[in-house]
Coordinates of C-alpha atoms in Angstrom, one line a residue:
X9 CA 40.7 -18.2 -55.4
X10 CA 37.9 -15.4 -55.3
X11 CA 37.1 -14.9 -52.0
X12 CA 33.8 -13.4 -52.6
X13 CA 32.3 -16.6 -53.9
X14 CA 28.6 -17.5 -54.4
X15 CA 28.5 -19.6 -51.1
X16 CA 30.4 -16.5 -49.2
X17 CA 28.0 -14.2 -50.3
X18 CA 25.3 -16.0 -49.5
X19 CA 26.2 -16.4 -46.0
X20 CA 27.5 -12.7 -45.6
X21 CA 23.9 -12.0 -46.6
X22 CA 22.7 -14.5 -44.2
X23 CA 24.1 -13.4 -41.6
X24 CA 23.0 -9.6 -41.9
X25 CA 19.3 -10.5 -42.4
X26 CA 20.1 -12.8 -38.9
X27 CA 21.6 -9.1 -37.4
X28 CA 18.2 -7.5 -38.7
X29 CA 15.8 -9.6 -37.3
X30 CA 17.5 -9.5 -34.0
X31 CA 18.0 -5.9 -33.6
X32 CA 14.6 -5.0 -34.8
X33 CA 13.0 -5.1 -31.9
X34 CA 14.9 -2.2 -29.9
X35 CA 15.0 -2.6 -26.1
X36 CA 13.7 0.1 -23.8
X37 CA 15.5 1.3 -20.6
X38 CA 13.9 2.2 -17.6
X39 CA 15.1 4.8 -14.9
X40 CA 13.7 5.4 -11.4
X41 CA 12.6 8.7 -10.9
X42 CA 10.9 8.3 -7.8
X43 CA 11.6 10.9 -6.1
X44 CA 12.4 14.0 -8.6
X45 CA 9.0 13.5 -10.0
X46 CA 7.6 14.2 -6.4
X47 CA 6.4 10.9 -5.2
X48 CA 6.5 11.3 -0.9
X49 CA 8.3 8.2 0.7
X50 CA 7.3 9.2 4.1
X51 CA 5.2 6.7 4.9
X52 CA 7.8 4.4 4.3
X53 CA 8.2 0.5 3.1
X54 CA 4.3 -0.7 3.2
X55 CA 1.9 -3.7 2.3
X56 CA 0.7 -3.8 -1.0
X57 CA -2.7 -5.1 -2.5
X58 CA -3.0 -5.0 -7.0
X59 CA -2.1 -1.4 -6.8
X60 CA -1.8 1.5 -8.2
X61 CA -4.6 3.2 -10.3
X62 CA -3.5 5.9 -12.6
X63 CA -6.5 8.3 -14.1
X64 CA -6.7 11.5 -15.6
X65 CA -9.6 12.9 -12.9
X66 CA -9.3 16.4 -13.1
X67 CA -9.8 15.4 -17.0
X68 CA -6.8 17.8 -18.1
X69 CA -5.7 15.0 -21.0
X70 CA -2.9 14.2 -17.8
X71 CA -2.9 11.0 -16.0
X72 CA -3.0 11.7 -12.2
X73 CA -2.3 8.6 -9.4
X74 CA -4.3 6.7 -7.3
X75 CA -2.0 4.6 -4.5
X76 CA -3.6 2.5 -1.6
X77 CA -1.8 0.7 1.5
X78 CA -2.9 -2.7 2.1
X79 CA -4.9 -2.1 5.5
X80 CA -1.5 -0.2 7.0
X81 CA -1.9 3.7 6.7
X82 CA -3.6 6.2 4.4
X83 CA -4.7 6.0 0.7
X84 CA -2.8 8.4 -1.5
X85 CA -3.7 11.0 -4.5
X86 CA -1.0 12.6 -6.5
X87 CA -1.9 15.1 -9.5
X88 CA 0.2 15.6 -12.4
X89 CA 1.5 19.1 -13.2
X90 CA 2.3 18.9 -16.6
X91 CA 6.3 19.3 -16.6
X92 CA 6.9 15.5 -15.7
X93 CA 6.1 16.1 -11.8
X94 CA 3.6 15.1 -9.2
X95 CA 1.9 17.1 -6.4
X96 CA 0.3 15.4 -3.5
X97 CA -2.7 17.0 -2.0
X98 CA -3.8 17.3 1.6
X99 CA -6.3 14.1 1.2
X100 CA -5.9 10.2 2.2
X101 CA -8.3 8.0 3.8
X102 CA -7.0 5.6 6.7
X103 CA -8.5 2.7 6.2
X104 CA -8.0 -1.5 5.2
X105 CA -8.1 -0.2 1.8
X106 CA -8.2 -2.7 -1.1
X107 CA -8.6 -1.3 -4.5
X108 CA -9.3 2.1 -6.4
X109 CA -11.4 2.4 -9.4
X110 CA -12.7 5.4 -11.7
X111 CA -15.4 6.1 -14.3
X112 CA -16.6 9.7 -15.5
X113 CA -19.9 10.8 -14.7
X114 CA -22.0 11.5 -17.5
X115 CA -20.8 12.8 -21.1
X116 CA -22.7 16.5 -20.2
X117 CA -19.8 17.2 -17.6
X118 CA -16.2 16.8 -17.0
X119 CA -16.5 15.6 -13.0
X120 CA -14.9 11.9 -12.3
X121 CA -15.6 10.1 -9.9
X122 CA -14.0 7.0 -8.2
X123 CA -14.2 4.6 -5.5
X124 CA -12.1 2.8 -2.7
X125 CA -13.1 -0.6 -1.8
X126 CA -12.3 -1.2 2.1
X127 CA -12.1 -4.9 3.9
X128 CA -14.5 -6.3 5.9
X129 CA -12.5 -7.5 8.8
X130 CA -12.4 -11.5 6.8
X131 CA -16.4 -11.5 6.3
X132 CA -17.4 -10.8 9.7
X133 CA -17.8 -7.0 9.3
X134 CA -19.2 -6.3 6.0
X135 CA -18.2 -2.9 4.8
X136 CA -19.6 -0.8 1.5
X137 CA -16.9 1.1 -1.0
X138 CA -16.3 4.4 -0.4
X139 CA -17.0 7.1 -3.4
X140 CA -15.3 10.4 -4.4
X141 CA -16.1 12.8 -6.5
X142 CA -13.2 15.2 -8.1
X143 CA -14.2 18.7 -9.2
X144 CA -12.0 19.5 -12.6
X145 CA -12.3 23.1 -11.8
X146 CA -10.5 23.3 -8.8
X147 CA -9.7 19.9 -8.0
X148 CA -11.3 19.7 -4.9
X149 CA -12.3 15.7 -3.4
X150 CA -15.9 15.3 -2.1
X151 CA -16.8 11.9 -0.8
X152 CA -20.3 11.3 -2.4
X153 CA -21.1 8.0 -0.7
X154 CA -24.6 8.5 1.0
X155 CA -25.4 10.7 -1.5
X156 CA -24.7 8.3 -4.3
X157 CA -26.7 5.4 -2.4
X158 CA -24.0 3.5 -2.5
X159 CA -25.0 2.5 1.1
X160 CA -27.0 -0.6 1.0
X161 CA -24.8 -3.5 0.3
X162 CA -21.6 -4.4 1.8
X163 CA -18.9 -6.9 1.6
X164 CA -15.3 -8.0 1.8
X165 CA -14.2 -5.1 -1.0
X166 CA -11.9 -6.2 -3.5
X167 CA -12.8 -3.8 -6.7
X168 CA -14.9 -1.9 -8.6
X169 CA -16.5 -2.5 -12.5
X170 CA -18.0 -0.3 -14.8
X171 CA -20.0 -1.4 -17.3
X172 CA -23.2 -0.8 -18.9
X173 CA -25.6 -3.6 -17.1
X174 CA -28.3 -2.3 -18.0
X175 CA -27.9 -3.4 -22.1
X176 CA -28.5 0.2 -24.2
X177 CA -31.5 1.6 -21.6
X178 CA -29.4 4.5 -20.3
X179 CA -25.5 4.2 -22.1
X180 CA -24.7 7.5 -20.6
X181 CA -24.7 6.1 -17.0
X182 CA -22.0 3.7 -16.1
X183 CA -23.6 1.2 -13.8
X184 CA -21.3 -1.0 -12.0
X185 CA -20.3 -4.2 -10.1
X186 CA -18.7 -4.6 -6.6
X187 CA -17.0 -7.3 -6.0
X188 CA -16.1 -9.0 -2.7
X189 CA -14.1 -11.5 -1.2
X190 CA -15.7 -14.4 -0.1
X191 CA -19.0 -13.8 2.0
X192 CA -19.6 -15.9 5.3
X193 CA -23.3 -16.0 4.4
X194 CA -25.6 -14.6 1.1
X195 CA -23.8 -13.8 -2.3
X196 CA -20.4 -12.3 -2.3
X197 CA -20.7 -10.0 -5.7
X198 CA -23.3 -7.1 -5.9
X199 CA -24.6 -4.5 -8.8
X200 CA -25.7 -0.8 -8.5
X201 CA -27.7 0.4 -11.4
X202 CA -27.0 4.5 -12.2
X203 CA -30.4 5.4 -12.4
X204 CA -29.3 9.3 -13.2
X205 CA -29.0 12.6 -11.3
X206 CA -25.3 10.9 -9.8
X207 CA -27.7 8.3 -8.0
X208 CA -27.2 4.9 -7.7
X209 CA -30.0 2.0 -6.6
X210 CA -29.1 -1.4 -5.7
X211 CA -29.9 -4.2 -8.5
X212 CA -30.1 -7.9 -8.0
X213 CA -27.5 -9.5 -10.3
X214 CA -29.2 -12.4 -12.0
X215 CA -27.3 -15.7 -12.7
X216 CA -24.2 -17.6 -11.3
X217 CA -22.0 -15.2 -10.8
X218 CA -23.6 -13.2 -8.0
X219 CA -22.3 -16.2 -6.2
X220 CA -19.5 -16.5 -7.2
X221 CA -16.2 -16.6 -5.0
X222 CA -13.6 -15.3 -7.5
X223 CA -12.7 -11.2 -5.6
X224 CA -11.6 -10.0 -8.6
X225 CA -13.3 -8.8 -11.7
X226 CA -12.0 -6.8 -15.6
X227 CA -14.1 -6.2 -18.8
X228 CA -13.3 -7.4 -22.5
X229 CA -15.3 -7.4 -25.7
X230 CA -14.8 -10.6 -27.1
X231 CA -17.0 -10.2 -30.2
X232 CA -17.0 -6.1 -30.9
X233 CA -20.1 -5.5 -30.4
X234 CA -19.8 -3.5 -27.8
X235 CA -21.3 -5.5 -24.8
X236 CA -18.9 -6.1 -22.7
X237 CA -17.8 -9.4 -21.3
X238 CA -16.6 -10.0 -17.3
X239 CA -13.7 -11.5 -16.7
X240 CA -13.5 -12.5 -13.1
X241 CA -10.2 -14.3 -11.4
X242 CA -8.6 -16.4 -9.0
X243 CA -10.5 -18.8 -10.9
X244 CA -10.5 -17.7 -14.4
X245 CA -13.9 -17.1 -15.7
X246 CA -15.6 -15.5 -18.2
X247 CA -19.3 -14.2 -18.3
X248 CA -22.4 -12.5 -20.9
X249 CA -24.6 -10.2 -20.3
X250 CA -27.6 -11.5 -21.8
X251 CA -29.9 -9.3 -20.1
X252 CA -30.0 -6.0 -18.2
X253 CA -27.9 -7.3 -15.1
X254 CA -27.9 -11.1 -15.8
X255 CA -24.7 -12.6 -16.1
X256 CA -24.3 -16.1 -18.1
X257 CA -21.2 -18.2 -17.3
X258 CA -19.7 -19.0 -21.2
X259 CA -16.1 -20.0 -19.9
X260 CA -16.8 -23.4 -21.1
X261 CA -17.6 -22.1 -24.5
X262 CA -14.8 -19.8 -24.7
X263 CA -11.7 -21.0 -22.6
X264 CA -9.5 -23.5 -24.5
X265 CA -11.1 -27.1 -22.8
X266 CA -8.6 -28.1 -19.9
X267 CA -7.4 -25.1 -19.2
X268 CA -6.3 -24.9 -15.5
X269 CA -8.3 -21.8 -15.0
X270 CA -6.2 -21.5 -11.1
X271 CA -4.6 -18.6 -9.3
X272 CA -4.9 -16.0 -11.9
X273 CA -3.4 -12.8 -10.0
X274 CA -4.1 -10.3 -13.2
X275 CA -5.4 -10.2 -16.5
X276 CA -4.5 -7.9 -19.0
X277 CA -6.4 -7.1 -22.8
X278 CA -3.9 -6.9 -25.3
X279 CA -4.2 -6.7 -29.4
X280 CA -0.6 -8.4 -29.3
X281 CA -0.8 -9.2 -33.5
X282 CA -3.0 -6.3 -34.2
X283 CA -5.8 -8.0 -36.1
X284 CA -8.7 -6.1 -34.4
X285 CA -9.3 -8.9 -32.0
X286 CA -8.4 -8.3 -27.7
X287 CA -7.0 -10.7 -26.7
X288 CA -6.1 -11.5 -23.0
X289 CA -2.4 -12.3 -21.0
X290 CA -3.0 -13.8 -17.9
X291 CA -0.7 -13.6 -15.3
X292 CA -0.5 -16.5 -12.5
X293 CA 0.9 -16.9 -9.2
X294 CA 3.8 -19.3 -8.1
X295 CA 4.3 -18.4 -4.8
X296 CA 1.8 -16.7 -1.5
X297 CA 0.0 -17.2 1.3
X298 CA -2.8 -19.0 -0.3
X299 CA -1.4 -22.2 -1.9
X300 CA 2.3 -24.3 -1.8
X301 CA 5.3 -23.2 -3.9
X302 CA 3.7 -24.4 -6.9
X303 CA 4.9 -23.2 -10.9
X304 CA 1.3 -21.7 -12.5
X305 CA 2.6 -21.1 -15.8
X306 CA 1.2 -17.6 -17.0
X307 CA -1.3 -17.7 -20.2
X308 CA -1.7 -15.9 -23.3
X309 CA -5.2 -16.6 -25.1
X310 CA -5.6 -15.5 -28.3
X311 CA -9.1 -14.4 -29.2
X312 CA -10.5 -16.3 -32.2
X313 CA -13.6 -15.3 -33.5
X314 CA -15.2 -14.8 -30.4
X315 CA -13.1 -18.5 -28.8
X316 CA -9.6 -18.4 -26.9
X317 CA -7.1 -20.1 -28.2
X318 CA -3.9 -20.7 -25.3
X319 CA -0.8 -19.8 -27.6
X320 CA 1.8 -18.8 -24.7
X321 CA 4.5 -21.7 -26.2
X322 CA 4.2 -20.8 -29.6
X323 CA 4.1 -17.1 -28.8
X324 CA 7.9 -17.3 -26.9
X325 CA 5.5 -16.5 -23.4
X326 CA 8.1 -17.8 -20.5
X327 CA 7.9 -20.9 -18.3
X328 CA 8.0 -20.6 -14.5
X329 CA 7.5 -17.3 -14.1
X330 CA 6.0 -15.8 -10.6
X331 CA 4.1 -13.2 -11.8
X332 CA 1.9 -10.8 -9.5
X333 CA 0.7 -8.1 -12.0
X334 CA 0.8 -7.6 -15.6
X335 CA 0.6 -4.3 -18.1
X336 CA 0.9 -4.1 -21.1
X337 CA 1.9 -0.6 -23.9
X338 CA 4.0 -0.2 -27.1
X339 CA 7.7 0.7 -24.9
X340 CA 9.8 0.9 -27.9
X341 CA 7.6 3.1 -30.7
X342 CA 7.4 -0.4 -33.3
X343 CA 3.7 -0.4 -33.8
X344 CA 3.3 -3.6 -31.3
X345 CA 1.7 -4.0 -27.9
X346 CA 4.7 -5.4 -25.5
X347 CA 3.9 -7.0 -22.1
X348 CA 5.8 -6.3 -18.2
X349 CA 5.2 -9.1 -16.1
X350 CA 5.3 -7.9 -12.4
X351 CA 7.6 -10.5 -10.9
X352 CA 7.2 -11.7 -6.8
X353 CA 11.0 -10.8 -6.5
X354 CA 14.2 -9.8 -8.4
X355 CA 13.9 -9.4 -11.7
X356 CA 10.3 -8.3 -13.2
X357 CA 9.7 -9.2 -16.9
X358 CA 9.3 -7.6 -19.9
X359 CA 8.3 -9.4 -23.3
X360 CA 8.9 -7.4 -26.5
X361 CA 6.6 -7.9 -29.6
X362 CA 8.5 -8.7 -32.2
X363 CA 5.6 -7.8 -34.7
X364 CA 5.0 -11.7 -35.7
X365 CA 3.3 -13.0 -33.5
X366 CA 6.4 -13.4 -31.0
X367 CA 7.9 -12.0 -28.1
X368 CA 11.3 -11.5 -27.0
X369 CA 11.8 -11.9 -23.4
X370 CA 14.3 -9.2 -21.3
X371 CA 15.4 -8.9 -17.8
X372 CA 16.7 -6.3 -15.5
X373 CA 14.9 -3.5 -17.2
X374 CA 13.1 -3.3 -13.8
X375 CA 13.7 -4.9 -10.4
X376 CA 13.1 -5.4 -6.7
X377 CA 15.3 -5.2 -3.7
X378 CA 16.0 -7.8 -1.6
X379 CA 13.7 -7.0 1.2
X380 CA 10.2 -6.5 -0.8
X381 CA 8.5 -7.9 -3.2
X382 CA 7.0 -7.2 -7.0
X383 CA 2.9 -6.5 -6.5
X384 CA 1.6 -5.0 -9.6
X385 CA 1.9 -1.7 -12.4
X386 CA 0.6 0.3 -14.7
X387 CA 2.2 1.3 -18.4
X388 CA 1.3 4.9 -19.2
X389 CA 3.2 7.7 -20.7
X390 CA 3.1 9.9 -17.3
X391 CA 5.0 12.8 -18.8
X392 CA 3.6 12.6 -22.3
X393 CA 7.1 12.8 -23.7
X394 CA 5.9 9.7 -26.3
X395 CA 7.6 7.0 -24.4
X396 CA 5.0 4.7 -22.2
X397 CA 6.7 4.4 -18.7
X398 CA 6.1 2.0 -15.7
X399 CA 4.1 3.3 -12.5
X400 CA 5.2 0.8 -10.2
X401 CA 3.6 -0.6 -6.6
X402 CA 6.4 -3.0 -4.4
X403 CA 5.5 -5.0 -1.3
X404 CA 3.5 -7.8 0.3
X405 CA -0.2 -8.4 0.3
X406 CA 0.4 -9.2 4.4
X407 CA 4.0 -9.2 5.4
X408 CA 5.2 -6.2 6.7
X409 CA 8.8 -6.9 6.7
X410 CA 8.7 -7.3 2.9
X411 CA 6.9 -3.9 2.9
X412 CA 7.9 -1.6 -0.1
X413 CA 6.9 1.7 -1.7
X414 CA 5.5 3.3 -5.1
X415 CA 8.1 3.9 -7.9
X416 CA 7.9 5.6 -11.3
X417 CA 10.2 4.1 -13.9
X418 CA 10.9 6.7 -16.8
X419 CA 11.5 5.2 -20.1
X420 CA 14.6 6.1 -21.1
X421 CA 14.9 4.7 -24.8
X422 CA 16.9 6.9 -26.8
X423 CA 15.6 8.8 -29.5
X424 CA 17.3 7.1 -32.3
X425 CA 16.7 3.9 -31.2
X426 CA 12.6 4.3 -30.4
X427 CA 9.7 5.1 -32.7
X428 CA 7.9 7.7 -33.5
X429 CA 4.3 8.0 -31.6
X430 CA 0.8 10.1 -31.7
X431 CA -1.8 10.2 -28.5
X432 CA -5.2 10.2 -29.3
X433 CA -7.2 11.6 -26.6
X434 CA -10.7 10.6 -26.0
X435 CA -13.5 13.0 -25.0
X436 CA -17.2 13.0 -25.0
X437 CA -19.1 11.9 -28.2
X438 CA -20.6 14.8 -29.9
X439 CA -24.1 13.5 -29.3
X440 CA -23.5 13.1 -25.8
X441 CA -25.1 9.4 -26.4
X442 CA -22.2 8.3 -23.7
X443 CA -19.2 8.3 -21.9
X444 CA -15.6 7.3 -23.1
X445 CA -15.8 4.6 -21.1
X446 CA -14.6 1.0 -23.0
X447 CA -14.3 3.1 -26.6
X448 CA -12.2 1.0 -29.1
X449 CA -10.4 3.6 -31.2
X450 CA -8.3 2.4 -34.5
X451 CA -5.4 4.2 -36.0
X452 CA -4.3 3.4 -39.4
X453 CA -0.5 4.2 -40.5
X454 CA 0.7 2.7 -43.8
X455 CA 0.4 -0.6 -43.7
X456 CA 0.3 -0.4 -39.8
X457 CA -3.3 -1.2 -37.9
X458 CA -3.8 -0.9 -33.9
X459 CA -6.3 -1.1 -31.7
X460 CA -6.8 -0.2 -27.8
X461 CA -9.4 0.5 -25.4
X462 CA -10.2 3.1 -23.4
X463 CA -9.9 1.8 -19.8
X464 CA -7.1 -0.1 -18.2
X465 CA -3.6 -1.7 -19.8
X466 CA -3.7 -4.2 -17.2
X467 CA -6.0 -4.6 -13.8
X468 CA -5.0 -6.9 -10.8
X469 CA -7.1 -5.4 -7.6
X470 CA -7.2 -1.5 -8.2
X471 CA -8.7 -0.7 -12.2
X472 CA -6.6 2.3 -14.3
X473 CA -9.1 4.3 -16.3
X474 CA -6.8 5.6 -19.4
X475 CA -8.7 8.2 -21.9
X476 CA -5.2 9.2 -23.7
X477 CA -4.2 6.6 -25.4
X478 CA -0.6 6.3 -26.9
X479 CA 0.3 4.3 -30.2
X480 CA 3.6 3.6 -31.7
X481 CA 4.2 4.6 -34.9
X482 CA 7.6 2.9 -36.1
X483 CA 9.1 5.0 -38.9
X484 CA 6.5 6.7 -39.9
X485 CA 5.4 10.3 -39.5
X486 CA 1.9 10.5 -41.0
X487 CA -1.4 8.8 -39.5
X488 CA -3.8 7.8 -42.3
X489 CA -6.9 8.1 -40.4
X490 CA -7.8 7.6 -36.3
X491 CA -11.3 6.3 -35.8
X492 CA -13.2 6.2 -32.4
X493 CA -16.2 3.5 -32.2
X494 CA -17.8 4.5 -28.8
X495 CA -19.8 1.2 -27.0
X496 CA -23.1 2.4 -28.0
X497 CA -21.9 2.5 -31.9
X498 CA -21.2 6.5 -32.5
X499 CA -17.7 7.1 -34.4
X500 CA -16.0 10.2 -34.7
X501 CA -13.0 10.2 -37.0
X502 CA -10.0 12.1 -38.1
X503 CA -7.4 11.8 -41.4
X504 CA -4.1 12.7 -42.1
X505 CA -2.3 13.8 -38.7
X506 CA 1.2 14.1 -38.2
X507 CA 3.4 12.2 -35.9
X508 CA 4.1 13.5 -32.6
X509 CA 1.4 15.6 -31.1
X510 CA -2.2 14.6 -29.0
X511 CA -5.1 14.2 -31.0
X512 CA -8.0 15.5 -29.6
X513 CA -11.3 13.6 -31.0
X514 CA -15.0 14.1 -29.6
X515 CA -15.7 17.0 -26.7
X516 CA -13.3 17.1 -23.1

């Protein structure tokens, strides 16, 4: 009897393609690095509020870190120095500090500027944000507060978002929104317009969501056109600018109907099938201070033409999860955006794209100890090595025994087994006609097409602002073309790169 037979070969072949689709996918490795990259524990196991924020603000194509304390001891600022290593600066601001967010100045200069959003004692002691400016030059820290006018308006500070309110008239100004807990009288979320010369002036925000009691606030463009869209949470909603700082509430038209819009924690835009379209992963809470040990199943909403559609079941998203953050970046080098799910304890999760639409869940690839708990992080290739790692913050929103500390996770993926990669790095338009800030910019491999935004691969309480952005390029070595579409509708564009190098596109 032949024992290669037509059925034997047929399953022999069977079973191979079965191997191939299962091992396509490679799994990263993650290893804490903690303390050889320089990150000072001193301070010890602390509470933790939607932290960290990682930025490039001495605008050296290097992502520098942000880390606050919730409302237990200073606020931390850790520049990168280019060989995989942090150094901490003499600077940190004692105070109940809730969230860190960044935005460049103006697209004639290099300066950044950010801002710490502080409590406000539970309403009774409304407090403004505080604002920074960093000098590239030198990297010196000057807090610009009064003489930003950022002085008038105060609240229970949650975070920071910047956006152009103000519909085309000055694109070159990011204006922005503060928003607040809720207020114990008057509305709780409040605008600043960027009237030029690093001045802002107070602006009446015009529509329902100036009263609005969701604290926290991200940006999408639903439509690419430019406009962005605000996404605010606890209670999932979604808003349109319809006029300079008039905010329309569309969730109804948007948001698939009875969607239990509840305890969203963190929202994160994602291109998960690459079609041009942003979509959004929201993670939910299960467990916390605020409502009973109850399962919030985490969402992922695929944009539509311009409608979300929820797809987490089809997708392979997981059930009963207890998520507290969520970040999202191309970990293995396919060509796909995967997804870590920042878990309340033990194990945190990461879903792998596995380039059809589905996602391949893992476990263990990073973890918590038994006396803290998961609060959020922040994908981003810290050492530019082409490998996105994880910038971790541990511990609880008020519990100081389950207090924890800022780690780095290195991704550790070995060479054979990941992707090639290319950073594109996004300056100034030539024209000077705006910032970076919320550029889409589209590389074209082969038959491979990505998309990602300039700003944050995930935002729970404190916003990333990310101007290099890294792409997996699978097996290939050549890029095809790199376009940058800027909000106001400038491109600048680039064709045939090679693999494994930082593109440069527009001035920096």
């Amino acid at each position: 009897m032949n024992p290669f037979s037509l059925q034997h070969v047929l399953l022999l072949l069977l079973c191979i393609l079965h191997l191939r689709l299962v091992t396509a996918v490679s799994t990263p490795s993650f290893r804490d690095v903690t303390l050889p990259v320089g990150i000072d524990l001193r301070y010890g196991n602390a509470k933790k509020y939607g932290s960290p924020a990682v930025v490039d603000l001495d605008r050296d194509g290097l992502p520098d870190l942000l880390f606050c304390h919730h409302d237990t001891t200073f606020t931390e600022l850790y520049y990168n120095n280019g060989d995989g290593t942090f150094h901490k600066p003499h600077w940190g601001i004692f105070h109940d500090s809730h969230g860190f967010s960044a935005f460049p100045v103006s697209p004639w200069q290099k300066h950044m500027r950010f801002t710490l959003s502080v409590g406000g004692n539970w309403g009774r002691d409304p407090a403004h944000p505080l604002m920074f400016q960093v000098d590239p030059y030198n990297r010196s820290i000057t807090e610009v507060t009064q003489s930003a006018g950022i002085t008038v308006q105060g609240g229970r500070g949650r975070t920071a978002v910047y956006m152009d309110l103000s519909m085309g008239a000055h694109p070159y100004w990011p204006d922005v929104i503060y928003t607040n807990g809720k207020a114990l009288q008057g509305p709780s979320q409040f605008a600043y317009e960027n009237v030029g010369h690093h001045k802002f002036e107070p602006r009446t925000l015009h529509g329902p969501y100036k009263w609005s009691l969701n604290p926290l606030a991200t940006v999408t463009d639903m439509n690419n056109d430019g406009t962005m869209e605000l996404v605010a949470y606890w209670n999932l909603h979604v808003y349109k600018l319809t006029a300079p700082f008039t905010l329309q509430d569309i969730s109804d038209d948007v948001l698939p109907r009875g969607l239990d819009r509840r305890a969203v924690l963190a929202v994160a835009e994602i291109d998960f099938d690459n079609d041009g379209d942003f979509d959004l992963y929201i993670a939910r809470a299960r467990v916390g201070k605020w409502m009973p040990d109850v399962v919030y199943e985490d969402y992922l909403l695929e944009n539509r033409n311009g409608r979300y559609v929820e797809v987490g079941a089809q997708a392979g998203i997981p059930r009963g999860l207890a998520s507290r953050g969520v970040t999202v970046g191309d970990f293995n080098n396919d060509g796909f955006m995967d997804i870590h799910v920042t878990q309340f304890s033990g194990s945190d999760v990461v879903l792998l794209n596995n380039g059809d639409g589905t996602f391949r869940r893992v476990d263990w690839l990073t973890r918590h100890g038994p006396t803290t708990r998961g609060d959020h992080a922040v994908a981003v290739d810290y050492d530019m090595d082409g490998k996105v790692d994880l910038v971790m913050s541990e511990g609880h929103q008020d519990e100081v025994e389950l207090g924890g500390t800022f780690r780095i996770f290195k991704n550790t993926i070995p060479d054979h087994a990941a992707g090639n990669y290319i950073h594109v790095r996004v300056g100034n338009p030539w024209d000077r006609s705006c910032t970076p800030l919320n550029a889409v910019v589209f590389v074209r491999s082969g038959n491979l097409r990505m998309w990602r935004r300039v700003g944050s691969p995930g935002d729970s309480v404190s916003h990333s602002y990310l101007e290099t952005l890294h792409f997996g390029l699978g097996s290939r070595t050549k890029v095809d073309a790199i376009y940058v579409k800027y909000t106001n509708g400038y491109v600048v564009q680039r064709h045939n790169v090679t693999h494994g190098q930082t593109v440069v596109m527009g001035w920096v």
